[in-house]
Amino acid sequence: MSKKPSIELRTSPHAHAGEDVVVIMRNVVYALLPICAFTVWQFGISALALLVVVTLTCLLSERLFNALSGKSSSLGDWSATITGLLLAMTLPPGFPLWMGAVAAFVGVALGKAMFGGLGMNAMNPALIGRAFVQAAFPVAITTWTPAFFDGRFSQFIPTTLTPPFLQPPGVTDWVSEVTVDAFSGATPLALQKFEGVVTDHLDMLLGTTAGSAGETSALLILAGGLYLAARRMLDWRIPVLVLVGAAVTAGIFYMIDPVKYPDPLFVVLSGGLMLGAWFMASDMVGSPVTPLGVVIYALMIGVITVIIRLFGGLTEGVMYAILLGNAATPLIDQITQPRVFGEQRAGK
C-alpha cells in the first residue's frame, strides 16, 4: 500500500540564507582579529598573554558549565571565544592575568550560564565580567601603560604576572625606563576630565594613545564593524545611533561651554565608545527587535555614556550604559510593539 502524500505546514521564513549563529559568530571573531593583532603590536606580549588567558578561561568555564548542566559542548558556536576576546579588549593591557581569569569566569557564570546559555543571557557577558573586576580591583583596572613602549616584545608589563590574590606593583619607575616621552599614566578621557587636555583626534583614530587593550584604534574598530554590517551580521542602526546620541549630547554641552566640555568628535573617538557601539550594544540577544525600540535603545546608550563621562566620578560610562540598555530591552520591546493589522486601538 502506497504512503499518502503529506503536506508540511510551517511558518516563514521559507527560504534560508545559509547563515546560522555559528557563521555569524565566526565572522565576529574575524572582525575582531585585526584589532587584537594591533593590540599586541601596540602593547606587546602582555597584551597577547591577556588575550590568551582571558579567552582560554572563558572557553574552559563554558565547558565546565556545559558539563554541570548536562548539556553537550557549546564551544563550537564561538560565543565563548567572542566573550573572551571582547572582555580582554576592555581591560588595561597590563591587567594581572589572574584577575583577567576571574573576570572571564564571572562573565561566563553570571552573564551567560546562569541564564541558560547562548541566546538567553539578559546582558552582555563580557561587560558583566568587566563590571565585576571594576568593583573588585579598582586600582588595577585604572593602571595604564604607554603604547609602543621599548622592549614590549621581550618583557612583560610588571603588573601582568602579579601572583594571585596579591596587589600589583606600581609601574611609575618602570614606565620612566621604557619610554622616552613623558607619560602621565592617563587615558585621553582621564586627561580631558581631570587636566583639561584634549588628545589629538588623529592619535585616537589611529591608536597611539594609552587605554584598554582593544579600544585605542577607532579606525580598526570601525572597519571591523562595517565588515559585519556589510555582511548583514549586525543591525547597523544600533552602532550608528549610539554614536549619534553621544555626539549630539556632547555637542549640546560643548556649545554651552567649549572650554569645560569636549567636542563631539573627541567623545566619539575616545574610550570604549566605538568598541561598545559596534561590538557590544549591537548584540542580537541584548538589544530590542522592534524598529522604534532599536532607536530608543541606541540613543539611550549614547546619551547615558556622555552623561556619566561628563558628570560621573568615572571617566568612562559606556559599560554601564550598555548594561542599562540590556536591562531595559524587555520593557522597550513591550512598549514599542507595533499594532497588529486589523486590531483596534484602545479607546476606539
mmCIF file of C-alpha atoms in Angstrom:
data_model
loop_
_atom_site.group_PDB
_atom_site.id
_atom_site.type_symbol
_atom_site.label_atom_id
_atom_site.label_comp_id
_atom_site.label_asym_id
_atom_site.label_seq_id
_atom_site.Cartn_x
_atom_site.Cartn_y
_atom_site.Cartn_z
ATOM 1 C CA MET A 1 0.000 0.000 0.000
ATOM 2 C CA SER A 2 1.466 3.312 -1.063
ATOM 3 C CA LYS A 3 2.015 6.012 1.514
ATOM 4 C CA LYS A 4 -0.284 9.003 1.234
ATOM 5 C CA PRO A 5 1.473 12.259 0.379
ATOM 6 C CA SER A 6 1.833 14.613 3.313
ATOM 7 C CA ILE A 7 1.741 18.372 3.411
ATOM 8 C CA GLU A 8 4.210 20.204 5.605
ATOM 9 C CA LEU A 9 2.851 23.319 7.261
ATOM 10 C CA ARG A 10 5.296 25.770 8.792
ATOM 11 C CA THR A 11 5.706 29.467 9.375
ATOM 12 C CA SER A 12 8.036 31.769 7.492
ATOM 13 C CA PRO A 13 10.804 32.220 6.618
ATOM 14 C CA HIS A 14 10.684 29.519 3.975
ATOM 15 C CA ALA A 15 13.977 30.464 2.329
ATOM 16 C CA HIS A 16 17.220 30.229 4.291
ATOM 17 C CA ALA A 17 20.195 32.473 3.634
ATOM 18 C CA GLY A 18 22.642 29.789 4.734
ATOM 19 C CA GLU A 19 23.918 31.860 7.656
ATOM 20 C CA ASP A 20 23.344 30.451 11.120
ATOM 21 C CA VAL A 21 24.553 31.536 14.544
ATOM 22 C CA VAL A 22 27.877 29.753 14.139
ATOM 23 C CA VAL A 23 28.624 31.530 10.853
ATOM 24 C CA ILE A 24 27.752 34.921 12.335
ATOM 25 C CA MET A 25 29.809 34.343 15.475
ATOM 26 C CA ARG A 26 32.788 33.167 13.462
ATOM 27 C CA ASN A 27 32.652 36.319 11.357
ATOM 28 C CA VAL A 28 32.567 38.440 14.505
ATOM 29 C CA VAL A 29 35.818 36.750 15.516
ATOM 30 C CA TYR A 30 37.244 37.539 12.076
ATOM 31 C CA ALA A 31 36.284 41.195 12.562
ATOM 32 C CA LEU A 32 37.990 41.277 15.966
ATOM 33 C CA LEU A 33 41.258 39.638 14.901
ATOM 34 C CA PRO A 34 42.816 42.741 13.246
ATOM 35 C CA ILE A 35 42.062 44.741 16.400
ATOM 36 C CA CYS A 36 43.675 42.022 18.517
ATOM 37 C CA ALA A 37 46.736 41.972 16.260
ATOM 38 C CA PHE A 38 47.103 45.738 16.567
ATOM 39 C CA THR A 39 46.730 45.447 20.346
ATOM 40 C CA VAL A 40 49.642 43.008 20.503
ATOM 41 C CA TRP A 41 51.751 45.240 18.247
ATOM 42 C CA GLN A 42 50.894 48.227 20.422
ATOM 43 C CA PHE A 43 51.385 46.712 23.895
ATOM 44 C CA GLY A 44 53.477 43.597 23.260
ATOM 45 C CA ILE A 45 53.494 40.224 24.964
ATOM 46 C CA SER A 46 51.489 41.406 27.968
ATOM 47 C CA ALA A 47 48.519 42.138 25.715
ATOM 48 C CA LEU A 48 48.974 38.802 23.953
ATOM 49 C CA ALA A 49 49.049 36.947 27.269
ATOM 50 C CA LEU A 50 45.926 38.784 28.439
ATOM 51 C CA LEU A 51 44.016 37.897 25.267
ATOM 52 C CA VAL A 52 45.045 34.236 25.507
ATOM 53 C CA VAL A 53 44.401 33.778 29.235
ATOM 54 C CA VAL A 54 41.030 35.540 29.290
ATOM 55 C CA THR A 55 39.768 33.778 26.165
ATOM 56 C CA LEU A 56 41.021 30.375 27.324
ATOM 57 C CA THR A 57 39.367 30.870 30.727
ATOM 58 C CA CYS A 58 36.083 31.718 29.013
ATOM 59 C CA LEU A 59 36.306 28.534 26.953
ATOM 60 C CA LEU A 60 37.131 26.373 29.975
ATOM 61 C CA SER A 61 34.365 27.993 32.026
ATOM 62 C CA GLU A 62 31.880 27.428 29.222
ATOM 63 C CA ARG A 63 32.844 23.755 29.038
ATOM 64 C CA LEU A 64 32.593 23.421 32.814
ATOM 65 C CA PHE A 65 29.060 24.792 32.922
ATOM 66 C CA ASN A 66 28.098 22.617 29.952
ATOM 67 C CA ALA A 67 29.170 19.581 31.962
ATOM 68 C CA LEU A 68 27.475 20.727 35.170
ATOM 69 C CA SER A 69 24.193 21.334 33.359
ATOM 70 C CA GLY A 70 24.348 18.085 31.418
ATOM 71 C CA LYS A 71 24.487 19.826 28.045
ATOM 72 C CA SER A 72 26.679 18.996 25.097
ATOM 73 C CA SER A 73 29.669 21.230 24.438
ATOM 74 C CA SER A 74 28.775 24.656 23.052
ATOM 75 C CA LEU A 75 32.355 25.699 22.329
ATOM 76 C CA GLY A 76 31.719 25.260 18.625
ATOM 77 C CA ASP A 77 29.304 28.193 18.476
ATOM 78 C CA TRP A 78 32.199 30.656 19.040
ATOM 79 C CA SER A 79 30.234 32.686 21.590
ATOM 80 C CA ALA A 80 32.670 31.964 24.433
ATOM 81 C CA THR A 81 35.564 32.951 22.181
ATOM 82 C CA ILE A 82 33.897 36.278 21.420
ATOM 83 C CA THR A 83 33.215 36.860 25.110
ATOM 84 C CA GLY A 84 36.875 36.241 25.920
ATOM 85 C CA LEU A 85 38.226 38.490 23.182
ATOM 86 C CA LEU A 86 35.846 41.350 23.957
ATOM 87 C CA LEU A 87 36.453 41.098 27.690
ATOM 88 C CA ALA A 88 40.232 41.150 27.252
ATOM 89 C CA MET A 89 39.908 44.152 24.951
ATOM 90 C CA THR A 90 38.102 46.129 27.664
ATOM 91 C CA LEU A 91 40.896 45.587 30.212
ATOM 92 C CA PRO A 92 44.167 47.513 30.614
ATOM 93 C CA PRO A 93 46.979 45.788 28.680
ATOM 94 C CA GLY A 94 48.953 45.200 31.880
ATOM 95 C CA PHE A 95 45.988 43.870 33.848
ATOM 96 C CA PRO A 96 47.126 40.979 36.100
ATOM 97 C CA LEU A 97 46.429 37.695 34.370
ATOM 98 C CA TRP A 98 44.818 36.101 37.405
ATOM 99 C CA MET A 99 42.379 39.000 37.667
ATOM 100 C CA GLY A 100 41.601 38.617 33.975
ATOM 101 C CA ALA A 101 40.832 34.941 34.574
ATOM 102 C CA VAL A 102 38.475 35.905 37.408
ATOM 103 C CA ALA A 103 36.702 38.372 35.131
ATOM 104 C CA ALA A 104 36.318 35.689 32.460
ATOM 105 C CA PHE A 105 34.877 33.124 34.861
ATOM 106 C CA VAL A 106 32.419 35.618 36.341
ATOM 107 C CA GLY A 107 31.397 36.836 32.891
ATOM 108 C CA VAL A 108 30.539 33.331 31.699
ATOM 109 C CA ALA A 109 28.988 32.242 35.009
ATOM 110 C CA LEU A 110 26.844 35.277 35.812
ATOM 111 C CA GLY A 111 26.424 36.699 32.342
ATOM 112 C CA LYS A 112 25.666 33.550 30.401
ATOM 113 C CA ALA A 113 25.456 30.168 32.175
ATOM 114 C CA MET A 114 23.121 31.435 34.882
ATOM 115 C CA PHE A 115 20.571 32.402 32.216
ATOM 116 C CA GLY A 116 20.806 29.130 30.321
ATOM 117 C CA GLY A 117 23.489 29.797 27.735
ATOM 118 C CA LEU A 118 23.693 31.423 24.328
ATOM 119 C CA GLY A 119 20.593 33.312 23.296
ATOM 120 C CA MET A 120 19.138 33.502 26.796
ATOM 121 C CA ASN A 121 21.523 35.911 28.515
ATOM 122 C CA ALA A 122 19.917 39.190 29.504
ATOM 123 C CA MET A 123 23.135 41.218 29.441
ATOM 124 C CA ASN A 124 26.456 41.172 27.641
ATOM 125 C CA PRO A 125 28.671 38.557 29.392
ATOM 126 C CA ALA A 126 31.925 40.379 28.634
ATOM 127 C CA LEU A 127 30.635 43.549 30.277
ATOM 128 C CA ILE A 128 29.364 41.586 33.282
ATOM 129 C CA GLY A 129 32.903 40.306 33.825
ATOM 130 C CA ARG A 130 34.343 43.759 33.303
ATOM 131 C CA ALA A 131 31.891 45.341 35.742
ATOM 132 C CA PHE A 132 32.839 42.775 38.382
ATOM 133 C CA VAL A 133 36.571 43.498 38.244
ATOM 134 C CA GLN A 134 35.866 47.236 38.074
ATOM 135 C CA ALA A 135 34.316 46.907 41.527
ATOM 136 C CA ALA A 136 36.686 44.253 42.879
ATOM 137 C CA PHE A 137 40.027 45.606 41.626
ATOM 138 C CA PRO A 138 39.641 49.384 41.164
ATOM 139 C CA VAL A 139 43.380 50.146 41.246
ATOM 140 C CA ALA A 140 44.405 47.509 38.725
ATOM 141 C CA ILE A 141 41.583 48.424 36.351
ATOM 142 C CA THR A 142 42.840 52.024 36.198
ATOM 143 C CA THR A 143 46.576 51.328 35.854
ATOM 144 C CA TRP A 144 47.630 52.312 32.345
ATOM 145 C CA THR A 145 50.813 51.872 30.353
ATOM 146 C CA PRO A 146 52.131 53.778 27.319
ATOM 147 C CA ALA A 147 51.633 52.490 23.803
ATOM 148 C CA PHE A 148 54.587 51.230 21.753
ATOM 149 C CA PHE A 149 56.983 51.234 24.710
ATOM 150 C CA ASP A 150 60.516 49.938 24.251
ATOM 151 C CA GLY A 151 61.003 46.226 24.867
ATOM 152 C CA ARG A 152 57.311 45.360 24.704
ATOM 153 C CA PHE A 153 58.075 42.125 22.821
ATOM 154 C CA SER A 154 60.796 40.981 25.212
ATOM 155 C CA GLN A 155 59.392 41.843 28.641
ATOM 156 C CA PHE A 156 56.058 41.789 30.405
ATOM 157 C CA ILE A 157 54.487 44.857 31.935
ATOM 158 C CA PRO A 158 55.325 44.452 35.665
ATOM 159 C CA THR A 159 51.675 44.100 36.678
ATOM 160 C CA THR A 160 50.934 41.280 34.221
ATOM 161 C CA LEU A 161 52.479 38.430 36.212
ATOM 162 C CA THR A 162 51.244 39.532 39.638
ATOM 163 C CA PRO A 163 50.750 36.388 41.784
ATOM 164 C CA PRO A 164 47.127 35.518 42.616
ATOM 165 C CA PHE A 165 45.491 37.419 45.490
ATOM 166 C CA LEU A 166 48.324 39.963 45.670
ATOM 167 C CA GLN A 167 48.135 43.622 44.719
ATOM 168 C CA PRO A 168 50.015 44.529 41.517
ATOM 169 C CA PRO A 169 53.189 46.612 41.859
ATOM 170 C CA GLY A 170 53.435 50.237 40.805
ATOM 171 C CA VAL A 171 54.584 50.974 37.270
ATOM 172 C CA THR A 172 55.824 54.561 37.574
ATOM 173 C CA ASP A 173 59.535 53.728 37.718
ATOM 174 C CA TRP A 174 59.197 51.081 35.028
ATOM 175 C CA VAL A 175 57.429 53.499 32.672
ATOM 176 C CA SER A 176 60.261 56.026 33.013
ATOM 177 C CA GLU A 177 62.717 53.328 31.947
ATOM 178 C CA VAL A 178 60.897 52.057 28.866
ATOM 179 C CA THR A 179 59.677 55.284 27.290
ATOM 180 C CA VAL A 180 61.442 58.439 26.216
ATOM 181 C CA ASP A 181 58.424 60.732 26.122
ATOM 182 C CA ALA A 182 56.730 61.835 29.314
ATOM 183 C CA PHE A 183 53.742 59.655 30.159
ATOM 184 C CA SER A 184 51.159 60.858 32.648
ATOM 185 C CA GLY A 185 49.617 57.437 33.201
ATOM 186 C CA ALA A 186 46.257 58.642 31.944
ATOM 187 C CA THR A 187 43.997 57.814 29.027
ATOM 188 C CA PRO A 188 42.602 60.534 26.735
ATOM 189 C CA LEU A 189 39.375 60.523 28.768
ATOM 190 C CA ALA A 190 41.226 60.987 32.061
ATOM 191 C CA LEU A 191 43.447 63.706 30.616
ATOM 192 C CA GLN A 192 40.426 65.647 29.421
ATOM 193 C CA LYS A 193 38.325 65.141 32.544
ATOM 194 C CA PHE A 194 40.936 65.869 35.197
ATOM 195 C CA GLU A 195 43.540 68.009 33.422
ATOM 196 C CA GLY A 196 41.577 69.664 30.633
ATOM 197 C CA VAL A 197 43.958 68.284 27.992
ATOM 198 C CA VAL A 198 42.337 67.171 24.735
ATOM 199 C CA THR A 199 44.201 64.409 22.909
ATOM 200 C CA ASP A 200 44.727 64.834 19.184
ATOM 201 C CA HIS A 201 41.877 63.286 17.207
ATOM 202 C CA LEU A 202 44.216 61.584 14.753
ATOM 203 C CA ASP A 203 46.052 59.824 17.587
ATOM 204 C CA MET A 204 42.776 58.372 18.842
ATOM 205 C CA LEU A 205 41.711 57.395 15.347
ATOM 206 C CA LEU A 206 44.946 55.526 14.645
ATOM 207 C CA GLY A 207 45.503 54.172 18.156
ATOM 208 C CA THR A 208 48.702 55.726 19.502
ATOM 209 C CA THR A 209 47.300 56.521 22.951
ATOM 210 C CA ALA A 210 47.003 54.711 26.264
ATOM 211 C CA GLY A 211 43.801 52.888 27.058
ATOM 212 C CA SER A 212 42.212 49.489 27.359
ATOM 213 C CA ALA A 213 43.779 46.786 25.234
ATOM 214 C CA GLY A 214 41.340 46.907 22.328
ATOM 215 C CA GLU A 215 39.772 50.350 22.456
ATOM 216 C CA THR A 216 42.540 52.637 21.219
ATOM 217 C CA SER A 217 42.248 52.355 17.421
ATOM 218 C CA ALA A 218 38.868 53.738 16.399
ATOM 219 C CA LEU A 219 39.746 53.165 12.746
ATOM 220 C CA LEU A 220 40.228 49.397 13.091
ATOM 221 C CA ILE A 221 37.106 49.054 15.223
ATOM 222 C CA LEU A 222 35.104 50.959 12.623
ATOM 223 C CA ALA A 223 36.496 48.751 9.851
ATOM 224 C CA GLY A 224 35.501 45.588 11.723
ATOM 225 C CA GLY A 225 32.040 46.936 12.422
ATOM 226 C CA LEU A 226 31.497 47.961 8.806
ATOM 227 C CA TYR A 227 32.583 44.489 7.689
ATOM 228 C CA LEU A 228 29.859 42.910 9.820
ATOM 229 C CA ALA A 229 27.312 45.494 8.715
ATOM 230 C CA ALA A 230 28.142 44.846 5.057
ATOM 231 C CA ARG A 231 27.630 41.120 5.676
ATOM 232 C CA ARG A 232 24.317 41.960 7.394
ATOM 233 C CA MET A 233 25.517 40.298 10.572
ATOM 234 C CA LEU A 234 24.641 43.216 12.809
ATOM 235 C CA ASP A 235 21.979 45.900 12.792
ATOM 236 C CA TRP A 236 23.925 48.950 11.616
ATOM 237 C CA ARG A 237 21.302 51.268 13.082
ATOM 238 C CA ILE A 238 22.374 50.432 16.639
ATOM 239 C CA PRO A 239 26.051 51.497 16.496
ATOM 240 C CA VAL A 240 25.260 54.478 14.287
ATOM 241 C CA LEU A 241 22.524 55.740 16.612
ATOM 242 C CA VAL A 242 24.664 55.109 19.704
ATOM 243 C CA LEU A 243 27.360 57.325 18.208
ATOM 244 C CA VAL A 244 24.795 59.900 17.055
ATOM 245 C CA GLY A 245 23.232 60.021 20.516
ATOM 246 C CA ALA A 246 26.636 60.506 22.121
ATOM 247 C CA ALA A 247 27.741 63.119 19.578
ATOM 248 C CA VAL A 248 24.545 65.172 19.823
ATOM 249 C CA THR A 249 24.568 65.101 23.625
ATOM 250 C CA ALA A 250 28.239 66.074 23.713
ATOM 251 C CA GLY A 251 27.594 68.778 21.121
ATOM 252 C CA ILE A 252 24.938 70.411 23.286
ATOM 253 C CA PHE A 253 27.289 70.697 26.254
ATOM 254 C CA TYR A 254 30.179 71.745 24.014
ATOM 255 C CA MET A 255 28.121 74.656 22.697
ATOM 256 C CA ILE A 256 27.300 75.667 26.275
ATOM 257 C CA ASP A 257 30.948 75.675 27.410
ATOM 258 C CA PRO A 258 33.607 74.606 24.860
ATOM 259 C CA VAL A 259 36.371 75.097 27.417
ATOM 260 C CA LYS A 260 34.919 72.762 30.021
ATOM 261 C CA TYR A 261 33.360 70.094 27.815
ATOM 262 C CA PRO A 262 34.996 68.081 24.990
ATOM 263 C CA ASP A 263 33.924 68.342 21.376
ATOM 264 C CA PRO A 264 31.661 65.659 19.859
ATOM 265 C CA LEU A 265 34.398 64.082 17.724
ATOM 266 C CA PHE A 266 36.602 63.606 20.782
ATOM 267 C CA VAL A 267 33.706 61.916 22.574
ATOM 268 C CA VAL A 268 33.100 59.514 19.687
ATOM 269 C CA LEU A 269 36.758 58.560 19.185
ATOM 270 C CA SER A 270 37.847 58.315 22.823
ATOM 271 C CA GLY A 271 37.493 55.492 25.315
ATOM 272 C CA GLY A 272 35.473 52.387 24.627
ATOM 273 C CA LEU A 273 32.513 54.023 22.899
ATOM 274 C CA MET A 274 33.424 52.855 19.408
ATOM 275 C CA LEU A 275 34.132 49.283 20.561
ATOM 276 C CA GLY A 276 30.993 49.186 22.677
ATOM 277 C CA ALA A 277 28.768 50.608 19.955
ATOM 278 C CA TRP A 278 29.854 48.243 17.182
ATOM 279 C CA PHE A 279 30.553 45.010 19.045
ATOM 280 C CA MET A 280 28.567 45.074 22.311
ATOM 281 C CA ALA A 281 25.499 47.280 22.040
ATOM 282 C CA SER A 282 24.687 45.543 18.744
ATOM 283 C CA ASP A 283 24.489 42.118 20.407
ATOM 284 C CA MET A 284 21.355 40.497 18.982
ATOM 285 C CA VAL A 285 20.344 38.931 22.300
ATOM 286 C CA GLY A 286 20.512 42.042 24.454
ATOM 287 C CA SER A 287 19.049 44.568 22.015
ATOM 288 C CA PRO A 288 15.401 45.248 21.053
ATOM 289 C CA VAL A 289 13.752 43.739 17.999
ATOM 290 C CA THR A 290 11.192 46.443 17.200
ATOM 291 C CA PRO A 291 12.263 49.298 14.874
ATOM 292 C CA LEU A 292 11.285 52.026 17.328
ATOM 293 C CA GLY A 293 12.807 50.048 20.187
ATOM 294 C CA VAL A 294 16.159 49.948 18.405
ATOM 295 C CA VAL A 295 16.137 53.736 18.103
ATOM 296 C CA ILE A 296 15.254 54.279 21.775
ATOM 297 C CA TYR A 297 17.784 51.699 22.967
ATOM 298 C CA ALA A 298 20.693 53.018 20.911
ATOM 299 C CA LEU A 299 20.101 56.696 21.613
ATOM 300 C CA MET A 300 19.722 55.937 25.320
ATOM 301 C CA ILE A 301 23.126 54.240 25.407
ATOM 302 C CA GLY A 302 24.786 57.177 23.672
ATOM 303 C CA VAL A 303 23.199 59.756 25.966
ATOM 304 C CA ILE A 304 23.924 57.844 29.193
ATOM 305 C CA THR A 305 27.546 57.300 28.161
ATOM 306 C CA VAL A 306 28.133 61.030 27.802
ATOM 307 C CA ILE A 307 26.256 61.918 30.991
ATOM 308 C CA ILE A 308 28.415 59.520 33.020
ATOM 309 C CA ARG A 309 31.597 60.766 31.362
ATOM 310 C CA LEU A 310 30.841 64.428 31.979
ATOM 311 C CA PHE A 311 29.177 64.342 35.384
ATOM 312 C CA GLY A 312 30.047 61.000 36.988
ATOM 313 C CA GLY A 313 33.041 60.094 39.083
ATOM 314 C CA LEU A 314 34.268 57.674 36.420
ATOM 315 C CA THR A 315 35.956 58.720 33.213
ATOM 316 C CA GLU A 316 34.111 56.113 31.135
ATOM 317 C CA GLY A 317 30.414 55.302 31.039
ATOM 318 C CA VAL A 318 29.846 53.080 28.022
ATOM 319 C CA MET A 319 29.953 49.829 30.017
ATOM 320 C CA TYR A 320 27.186 50.896 32.386
ATOM 321 C CA ALA A 321 25.208 52.494 29.564
ATOM 322 C CA ILE A 322 25.130 49.241 27.579
ATOM 323 C CA LEU A 323 24.257 47.142 30.632
ATOM 324 C CA LEU A 324 21.408 49.531 31.448
ATOM 325 C CA GLY A 325 20.277 49.305 27.834
ATOM 326 C CA ASN A 326 20.346 45.499 28.025
ATOM 327 C CA ALA A 327 18.298 45.591 31.221
ATOM 328 C CA ALA A 328 15.743 47.921 29.649
ATOM 329 C CA THR A 329 15.389 45.908 26.424
ATOM 330 C CA PRO A 330 12.390 43.757 27.503
ATOM 331 C CA LEU A 331 10.482 46.867 28.581
ATOM 332 C CA ILE A 332 11.446 48.746 25.417
ATOM 333 C CA ASP A 333 10.238 45.856 23.267
ATOM 334 C CA GLN A 334 6.988 45.685 25.210
ATOM 335 C CA ILE A 335 6.080 49.354 24.860
ATOM 336 C CA THR A 336 7.131 49.639 21.213
ATOM 337 C CA GLN A 337 5.264 46.647 19.801
ATOM 338 C CA PRO A 338 3.588 47.693 16.532
ATOM 339 C CA ARG A 339 -0.180 47.404 16.287
ATOM 340 C CA VAL A 340 -1.349 44.136 14.774
ATOM 341 C CA PHE A 341 -3.070 44.627 11.428
ATOM 342 C CA GLY A 342 -6.816 44.847 11.935
ATOM 343 C CA GLU A 343 -6.569 45.429 15.665
ATOM 344 C CA GLN A 344 -8.471 48.413 17.059
ATOM 345 C CA ARG A 345 -6.531 50.929 19.109
ATOM 346 C CA ALA A 346 -7.544 51.291 22.745
ATOM 347 C CA GLY A 347 -10.358 53.790 23.244
ATOM 348 C CA LYS A 348 -11.728 53.484 19.715
#
